[in-house]
mmCIF file of C-alpha atoms in Angstrom:
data_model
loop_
_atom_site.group_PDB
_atom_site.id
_atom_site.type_symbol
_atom_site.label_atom_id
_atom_site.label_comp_id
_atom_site.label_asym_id
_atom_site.label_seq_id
_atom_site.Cartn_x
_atom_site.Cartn_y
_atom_site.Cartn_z
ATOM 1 C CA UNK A 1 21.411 16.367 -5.382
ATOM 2 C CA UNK A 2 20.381 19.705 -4.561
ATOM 3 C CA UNK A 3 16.417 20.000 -4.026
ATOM 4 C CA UNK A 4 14.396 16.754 -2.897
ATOM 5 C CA UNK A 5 10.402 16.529 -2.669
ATOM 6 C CA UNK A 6 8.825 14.315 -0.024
ATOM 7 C CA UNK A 7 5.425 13.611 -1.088
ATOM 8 C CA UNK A 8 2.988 11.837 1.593
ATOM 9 C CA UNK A 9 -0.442 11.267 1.521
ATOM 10 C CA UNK A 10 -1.971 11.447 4.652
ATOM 11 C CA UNK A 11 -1.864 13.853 7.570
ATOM 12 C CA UNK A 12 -0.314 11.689 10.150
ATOM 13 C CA UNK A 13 2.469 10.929 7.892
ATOM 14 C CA UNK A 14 2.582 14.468 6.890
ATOM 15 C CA UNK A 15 3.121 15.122 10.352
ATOM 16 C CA UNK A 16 5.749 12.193 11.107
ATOM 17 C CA UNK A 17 7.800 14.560 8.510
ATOM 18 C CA UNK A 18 7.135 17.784 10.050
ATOM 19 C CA UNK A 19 8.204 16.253 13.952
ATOM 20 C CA UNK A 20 11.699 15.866 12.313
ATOM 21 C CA UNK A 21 12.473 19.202 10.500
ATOM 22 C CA UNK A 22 12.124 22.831 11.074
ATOM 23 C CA UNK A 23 9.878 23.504 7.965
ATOM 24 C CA UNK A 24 8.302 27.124 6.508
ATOM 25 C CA UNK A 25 5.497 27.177 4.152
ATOM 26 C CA UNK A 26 5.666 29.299 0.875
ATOM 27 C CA UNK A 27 3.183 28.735 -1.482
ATOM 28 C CA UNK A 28 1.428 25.714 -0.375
ATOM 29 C CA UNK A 29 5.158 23.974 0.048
ATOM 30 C CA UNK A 30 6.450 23.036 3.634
ATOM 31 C CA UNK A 31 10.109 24.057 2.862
ATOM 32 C CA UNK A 32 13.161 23.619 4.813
ATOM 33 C CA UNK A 33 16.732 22.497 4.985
ATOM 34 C CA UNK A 34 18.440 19.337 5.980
ATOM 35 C CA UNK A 35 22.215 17.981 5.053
ATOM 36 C CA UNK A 36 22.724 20.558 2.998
ATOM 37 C CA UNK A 37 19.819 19.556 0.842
ATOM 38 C CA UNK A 38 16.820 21.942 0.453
ATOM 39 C CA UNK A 39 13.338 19.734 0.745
ATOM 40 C CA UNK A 40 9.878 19.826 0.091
ATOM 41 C CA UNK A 41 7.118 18.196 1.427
ATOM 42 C CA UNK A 42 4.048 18.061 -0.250
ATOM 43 C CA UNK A 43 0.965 16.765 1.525
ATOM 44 C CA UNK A 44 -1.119 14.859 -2.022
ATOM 45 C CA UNK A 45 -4.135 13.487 -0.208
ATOM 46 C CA UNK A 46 -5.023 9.632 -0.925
ATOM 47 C CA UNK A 47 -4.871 8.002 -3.997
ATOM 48 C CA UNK A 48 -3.470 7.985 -7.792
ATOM 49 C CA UNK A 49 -4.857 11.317 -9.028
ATOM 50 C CA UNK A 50 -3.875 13.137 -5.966
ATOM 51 C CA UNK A 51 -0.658 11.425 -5.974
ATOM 52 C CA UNK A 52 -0.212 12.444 -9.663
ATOM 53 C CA UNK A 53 -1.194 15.912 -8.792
ATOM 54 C CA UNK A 54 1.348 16.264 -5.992
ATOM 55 C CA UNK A 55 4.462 14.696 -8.189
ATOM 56 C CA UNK A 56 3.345 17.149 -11.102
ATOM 57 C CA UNK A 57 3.519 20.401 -8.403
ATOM 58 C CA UNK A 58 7.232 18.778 -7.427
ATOM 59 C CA UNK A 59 8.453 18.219 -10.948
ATOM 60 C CA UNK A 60 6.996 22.350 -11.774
ATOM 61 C CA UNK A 61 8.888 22.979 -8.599
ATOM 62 C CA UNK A 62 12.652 21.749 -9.816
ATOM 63 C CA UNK A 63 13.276 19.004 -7.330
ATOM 64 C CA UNK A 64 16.129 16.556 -8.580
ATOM 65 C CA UNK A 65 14.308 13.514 -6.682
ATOM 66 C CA UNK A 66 10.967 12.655 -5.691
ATOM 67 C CA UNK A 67 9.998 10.584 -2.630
ATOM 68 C CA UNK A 68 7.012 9.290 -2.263
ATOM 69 C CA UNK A 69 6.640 8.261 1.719
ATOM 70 C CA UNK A 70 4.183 6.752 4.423
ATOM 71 C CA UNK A 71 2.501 3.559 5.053
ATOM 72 C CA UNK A 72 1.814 0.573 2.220
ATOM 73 C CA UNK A 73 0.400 -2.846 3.297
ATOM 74 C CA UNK A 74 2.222 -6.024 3.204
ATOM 75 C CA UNK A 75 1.732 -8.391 0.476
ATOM 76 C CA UNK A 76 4.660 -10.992 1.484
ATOM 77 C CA UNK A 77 4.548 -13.376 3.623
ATOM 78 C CA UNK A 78 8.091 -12.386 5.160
ATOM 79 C CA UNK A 79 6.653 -8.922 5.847
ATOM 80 C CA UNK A 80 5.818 -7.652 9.219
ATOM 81 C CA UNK A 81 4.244 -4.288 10.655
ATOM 82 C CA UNK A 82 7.263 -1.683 11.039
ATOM 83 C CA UNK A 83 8.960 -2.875 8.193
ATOM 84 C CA UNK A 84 10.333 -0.813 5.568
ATOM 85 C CA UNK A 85 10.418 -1.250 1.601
ATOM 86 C CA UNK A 86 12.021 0.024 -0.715
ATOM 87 C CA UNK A 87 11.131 -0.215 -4.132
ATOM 88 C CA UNK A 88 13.295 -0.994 -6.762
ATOM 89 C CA UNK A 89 10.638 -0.705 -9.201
ATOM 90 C CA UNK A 90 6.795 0.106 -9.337
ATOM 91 C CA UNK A 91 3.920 -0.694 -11.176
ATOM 92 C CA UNK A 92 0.213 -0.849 -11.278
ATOM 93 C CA UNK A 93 -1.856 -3.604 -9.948
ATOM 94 C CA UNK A 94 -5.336 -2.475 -10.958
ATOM 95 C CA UNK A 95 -4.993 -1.333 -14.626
ATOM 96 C CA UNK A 96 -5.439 -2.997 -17.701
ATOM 97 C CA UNK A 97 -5.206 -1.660 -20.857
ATOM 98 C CA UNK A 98 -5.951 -5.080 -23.287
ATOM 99 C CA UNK A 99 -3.244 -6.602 -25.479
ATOM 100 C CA UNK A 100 -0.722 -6.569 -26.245
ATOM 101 C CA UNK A 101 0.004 -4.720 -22.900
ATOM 102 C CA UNK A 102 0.760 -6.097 -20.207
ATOM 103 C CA UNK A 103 -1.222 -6.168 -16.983
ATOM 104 C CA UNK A 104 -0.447 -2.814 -14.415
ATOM 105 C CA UNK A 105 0.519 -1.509 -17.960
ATOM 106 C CA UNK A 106 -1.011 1.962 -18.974
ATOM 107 C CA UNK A 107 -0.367 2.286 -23.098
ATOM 108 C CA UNK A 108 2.737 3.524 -24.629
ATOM 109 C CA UNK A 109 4.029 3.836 -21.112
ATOM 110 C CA UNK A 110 6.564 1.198 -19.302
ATOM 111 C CA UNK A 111 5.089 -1.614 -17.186
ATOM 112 C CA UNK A 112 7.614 -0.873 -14.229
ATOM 113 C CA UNK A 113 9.259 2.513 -13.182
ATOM 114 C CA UNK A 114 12.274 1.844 -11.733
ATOM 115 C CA UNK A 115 14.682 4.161 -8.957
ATOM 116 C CA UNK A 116 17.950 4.768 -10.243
ATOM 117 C CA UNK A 117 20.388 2.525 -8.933
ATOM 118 C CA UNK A 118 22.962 5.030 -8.091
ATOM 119 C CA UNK A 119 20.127 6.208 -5.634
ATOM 120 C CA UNK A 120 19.351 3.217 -4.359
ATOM 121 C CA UNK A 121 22.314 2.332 -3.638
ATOM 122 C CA UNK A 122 23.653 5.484 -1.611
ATOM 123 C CA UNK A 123 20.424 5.656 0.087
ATOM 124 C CA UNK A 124 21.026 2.097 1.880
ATOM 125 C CA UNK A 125 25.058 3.140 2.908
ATOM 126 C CA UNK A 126 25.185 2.967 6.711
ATOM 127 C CA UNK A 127 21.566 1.611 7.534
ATOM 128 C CA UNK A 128 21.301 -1.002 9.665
ATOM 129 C CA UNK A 129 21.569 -4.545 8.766
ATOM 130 C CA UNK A 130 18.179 -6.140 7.081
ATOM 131 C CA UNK A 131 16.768 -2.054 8.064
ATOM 132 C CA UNK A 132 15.539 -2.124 3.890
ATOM 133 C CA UNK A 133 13.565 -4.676 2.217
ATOM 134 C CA UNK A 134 14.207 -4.030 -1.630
ATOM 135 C CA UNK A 135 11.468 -4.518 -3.989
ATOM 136 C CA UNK A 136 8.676 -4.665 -6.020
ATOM 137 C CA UNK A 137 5.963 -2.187 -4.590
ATOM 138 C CA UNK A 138 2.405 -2.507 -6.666
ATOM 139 C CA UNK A 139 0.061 0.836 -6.474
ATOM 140 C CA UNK A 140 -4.131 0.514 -7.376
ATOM 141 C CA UNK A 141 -6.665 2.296 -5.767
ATOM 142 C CA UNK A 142 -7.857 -0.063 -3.363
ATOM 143 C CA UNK A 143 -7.297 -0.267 0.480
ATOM 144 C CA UNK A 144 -6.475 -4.155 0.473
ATOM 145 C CA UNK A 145 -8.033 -6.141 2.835
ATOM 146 C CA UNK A 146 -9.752 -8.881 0.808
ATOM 147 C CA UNK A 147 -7.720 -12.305 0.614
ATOM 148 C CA UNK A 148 -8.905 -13.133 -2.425
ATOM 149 C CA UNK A 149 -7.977 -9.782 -4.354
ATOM 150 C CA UNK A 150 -4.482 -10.165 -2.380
ATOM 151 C CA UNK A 151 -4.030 -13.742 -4.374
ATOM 152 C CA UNK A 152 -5.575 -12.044 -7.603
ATOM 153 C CA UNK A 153 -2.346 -9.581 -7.095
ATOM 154 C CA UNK A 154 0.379 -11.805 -6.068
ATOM 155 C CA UNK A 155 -0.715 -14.337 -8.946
ATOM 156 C CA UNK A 156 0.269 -11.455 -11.374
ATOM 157 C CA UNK A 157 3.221 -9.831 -10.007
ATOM 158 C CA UNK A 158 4.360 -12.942 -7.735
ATOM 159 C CA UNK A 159 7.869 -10.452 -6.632
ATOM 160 C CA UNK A 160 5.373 -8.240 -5.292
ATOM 161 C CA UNK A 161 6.361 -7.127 -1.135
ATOM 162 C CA UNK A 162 4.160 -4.376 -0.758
ATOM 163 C CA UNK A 163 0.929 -2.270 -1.803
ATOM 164 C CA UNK A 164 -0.378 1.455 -1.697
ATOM 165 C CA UNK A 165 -2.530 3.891 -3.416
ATOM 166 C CA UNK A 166 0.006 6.464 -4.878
ATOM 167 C CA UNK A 167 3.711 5.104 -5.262
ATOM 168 C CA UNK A 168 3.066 4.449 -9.225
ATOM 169 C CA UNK A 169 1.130 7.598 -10.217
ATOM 170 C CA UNK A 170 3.550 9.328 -8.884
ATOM 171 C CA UNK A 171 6.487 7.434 -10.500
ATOM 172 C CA UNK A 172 4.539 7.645 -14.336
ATOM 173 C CA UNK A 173 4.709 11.453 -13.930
ATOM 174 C CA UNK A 174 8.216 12.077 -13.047
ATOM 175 C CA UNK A 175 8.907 9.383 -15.334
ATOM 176 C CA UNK A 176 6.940 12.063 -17.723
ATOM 177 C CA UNK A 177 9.253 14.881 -16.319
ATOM 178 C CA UNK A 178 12.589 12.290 -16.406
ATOM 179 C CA UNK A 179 12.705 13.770 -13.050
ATOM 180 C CA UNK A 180 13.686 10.270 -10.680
ATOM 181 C CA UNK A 181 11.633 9.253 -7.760
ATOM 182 C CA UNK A 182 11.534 6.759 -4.985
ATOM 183 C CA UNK A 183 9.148 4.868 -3.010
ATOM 184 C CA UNK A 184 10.038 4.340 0.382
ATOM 185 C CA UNK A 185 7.038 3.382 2.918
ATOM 186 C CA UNK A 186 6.731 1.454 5.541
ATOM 187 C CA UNK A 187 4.171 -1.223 6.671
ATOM 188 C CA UNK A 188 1.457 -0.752 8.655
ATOM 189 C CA UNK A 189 -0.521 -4.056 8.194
ATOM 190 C CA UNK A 190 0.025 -7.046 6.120
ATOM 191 C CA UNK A 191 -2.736 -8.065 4.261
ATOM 192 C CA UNK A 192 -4.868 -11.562 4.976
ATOM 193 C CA UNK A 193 -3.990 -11.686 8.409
ATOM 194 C CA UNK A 194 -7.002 -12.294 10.630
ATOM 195 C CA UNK A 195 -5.415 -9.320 12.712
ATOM 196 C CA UNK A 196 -5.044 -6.832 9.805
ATOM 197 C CA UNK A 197 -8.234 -4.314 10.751
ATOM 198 C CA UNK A 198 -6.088 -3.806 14.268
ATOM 199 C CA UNK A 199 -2.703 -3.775 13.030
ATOM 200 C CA UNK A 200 -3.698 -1.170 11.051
ATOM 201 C CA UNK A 201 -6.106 1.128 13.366
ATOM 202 C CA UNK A 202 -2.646 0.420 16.334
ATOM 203 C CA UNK A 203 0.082 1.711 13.936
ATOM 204 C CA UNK A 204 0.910 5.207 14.718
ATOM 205 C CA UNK A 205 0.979 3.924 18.202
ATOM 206 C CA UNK A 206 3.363 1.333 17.539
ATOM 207 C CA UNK A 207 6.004 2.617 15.396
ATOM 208 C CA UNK A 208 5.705 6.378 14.697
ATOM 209 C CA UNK A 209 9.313 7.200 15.169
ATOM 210 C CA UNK A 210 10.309 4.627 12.728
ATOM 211 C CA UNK A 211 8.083 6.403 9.891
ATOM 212 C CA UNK A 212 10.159 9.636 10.182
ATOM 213 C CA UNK A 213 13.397 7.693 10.906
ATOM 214 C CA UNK A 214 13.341 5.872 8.145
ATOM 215 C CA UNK A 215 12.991 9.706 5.615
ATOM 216 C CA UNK A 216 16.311 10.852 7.968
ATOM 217 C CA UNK A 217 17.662 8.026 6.982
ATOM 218 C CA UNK A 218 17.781 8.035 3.287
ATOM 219 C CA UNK A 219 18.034 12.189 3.120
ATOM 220 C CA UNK A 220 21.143 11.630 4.774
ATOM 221 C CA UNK A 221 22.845 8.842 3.094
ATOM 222 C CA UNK A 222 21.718 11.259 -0.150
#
């Protein structure tokens, strides 16, 4: 695996990446070097279109894998904040397209996009023990904080861990570009706790270092 786009959505995780890496821009792409590997990272902006926009600028740019980083909320009960998921497969949690698809499924597209195995599987080698939490991660456009929506979601995709606003979008388009991609993100809050609101304002003072760990991680196991 030669060339490997990091896509993130926000600025502070956009800058978790940069505290790691000696990067140059060229283009509008953060470049640099690391194990051998040359990487991208693509700041997208929130959400599914600019999410889709970024993994469409990585797929035009030749990477061989596309990550898709940064913080998701919990949807599990055996989720806390800091942990780390790591998708197995992705899907939609706010689209609906009628029957006979499936809900999460956009038309003539798959229900779930799935990470290679092969990848998944040499991006866990050496990590600590329990360090991943494998997965189902569900993408809408919604920042989750209602209880009621959160049971709405877990009623249809019960295997569900975690939720955020690009993971899928980006998936569909390499998926488009047979270009393979992973989600790996990292909780910030879990959603329905009566602390959520605070969990989420106190995260990049709790476990910054763990965000950009967790990217070193994986990019060198790869």
């Amino acid at each position: 695996m030669k060339k490997i786009a990091i896509i993130t959505a926000m600025e502070s995780e956009f800058n978790a990446i940069c505290s790691q890496y000696d990067f140059a821009c060229n283009d509008g792409i953060d470049r640099t070097e690391v194990y051998g590997k040359e990487i991208l990272l693509i700041k997208s902006g929130i959400g599914k279109v600019h999410g889709a926009l970024a993994a469409a600028k990585a797929c035009n740019g030749g990477a061989d894998l596309v990550i898709t980083t940064g913080l998701a909320g919990g949807i599990d009960a055996s989720l806390t904040q800091g942990d780390i998921v790591l998708a197995e497969k992705v899907c939609y949690h706010d689209v609906w397209c009628g029957e006979p698809n499936a809900k999460g499924q956009i038309q003539d597209m798959p229900l779930y996009y799935e990470t290679p195995q092969d990848i998944l599987r040499q991006s866990i080698i050496n990590a600590p023990e329990s360090y991943f939490h494998l997965g189902l991660t569900v993408t809408g456009d919604q920042f989750l904080t209602d209880p009621v929506r959160l049971n709405e979601i877990k009623a249809d995709f019960p295997a569900a861990l975690a939720t955020d606003m690009e993971s899928a979008a980006i998936a569909q388009v390499c998926y488009l570009h047979q270009t393979p991609f992973m989600s790996l993100r990292i909780i910030s809050d879990v959603v329905g706790k009566p602390e959520q609101e605070e969990q989420y304002n106190a995260f990049w003072q709790n476990v910054p270092s763990k965000a950009a760990e967790m990217v070193n991680i994986v990019l060198k196991n790869l």
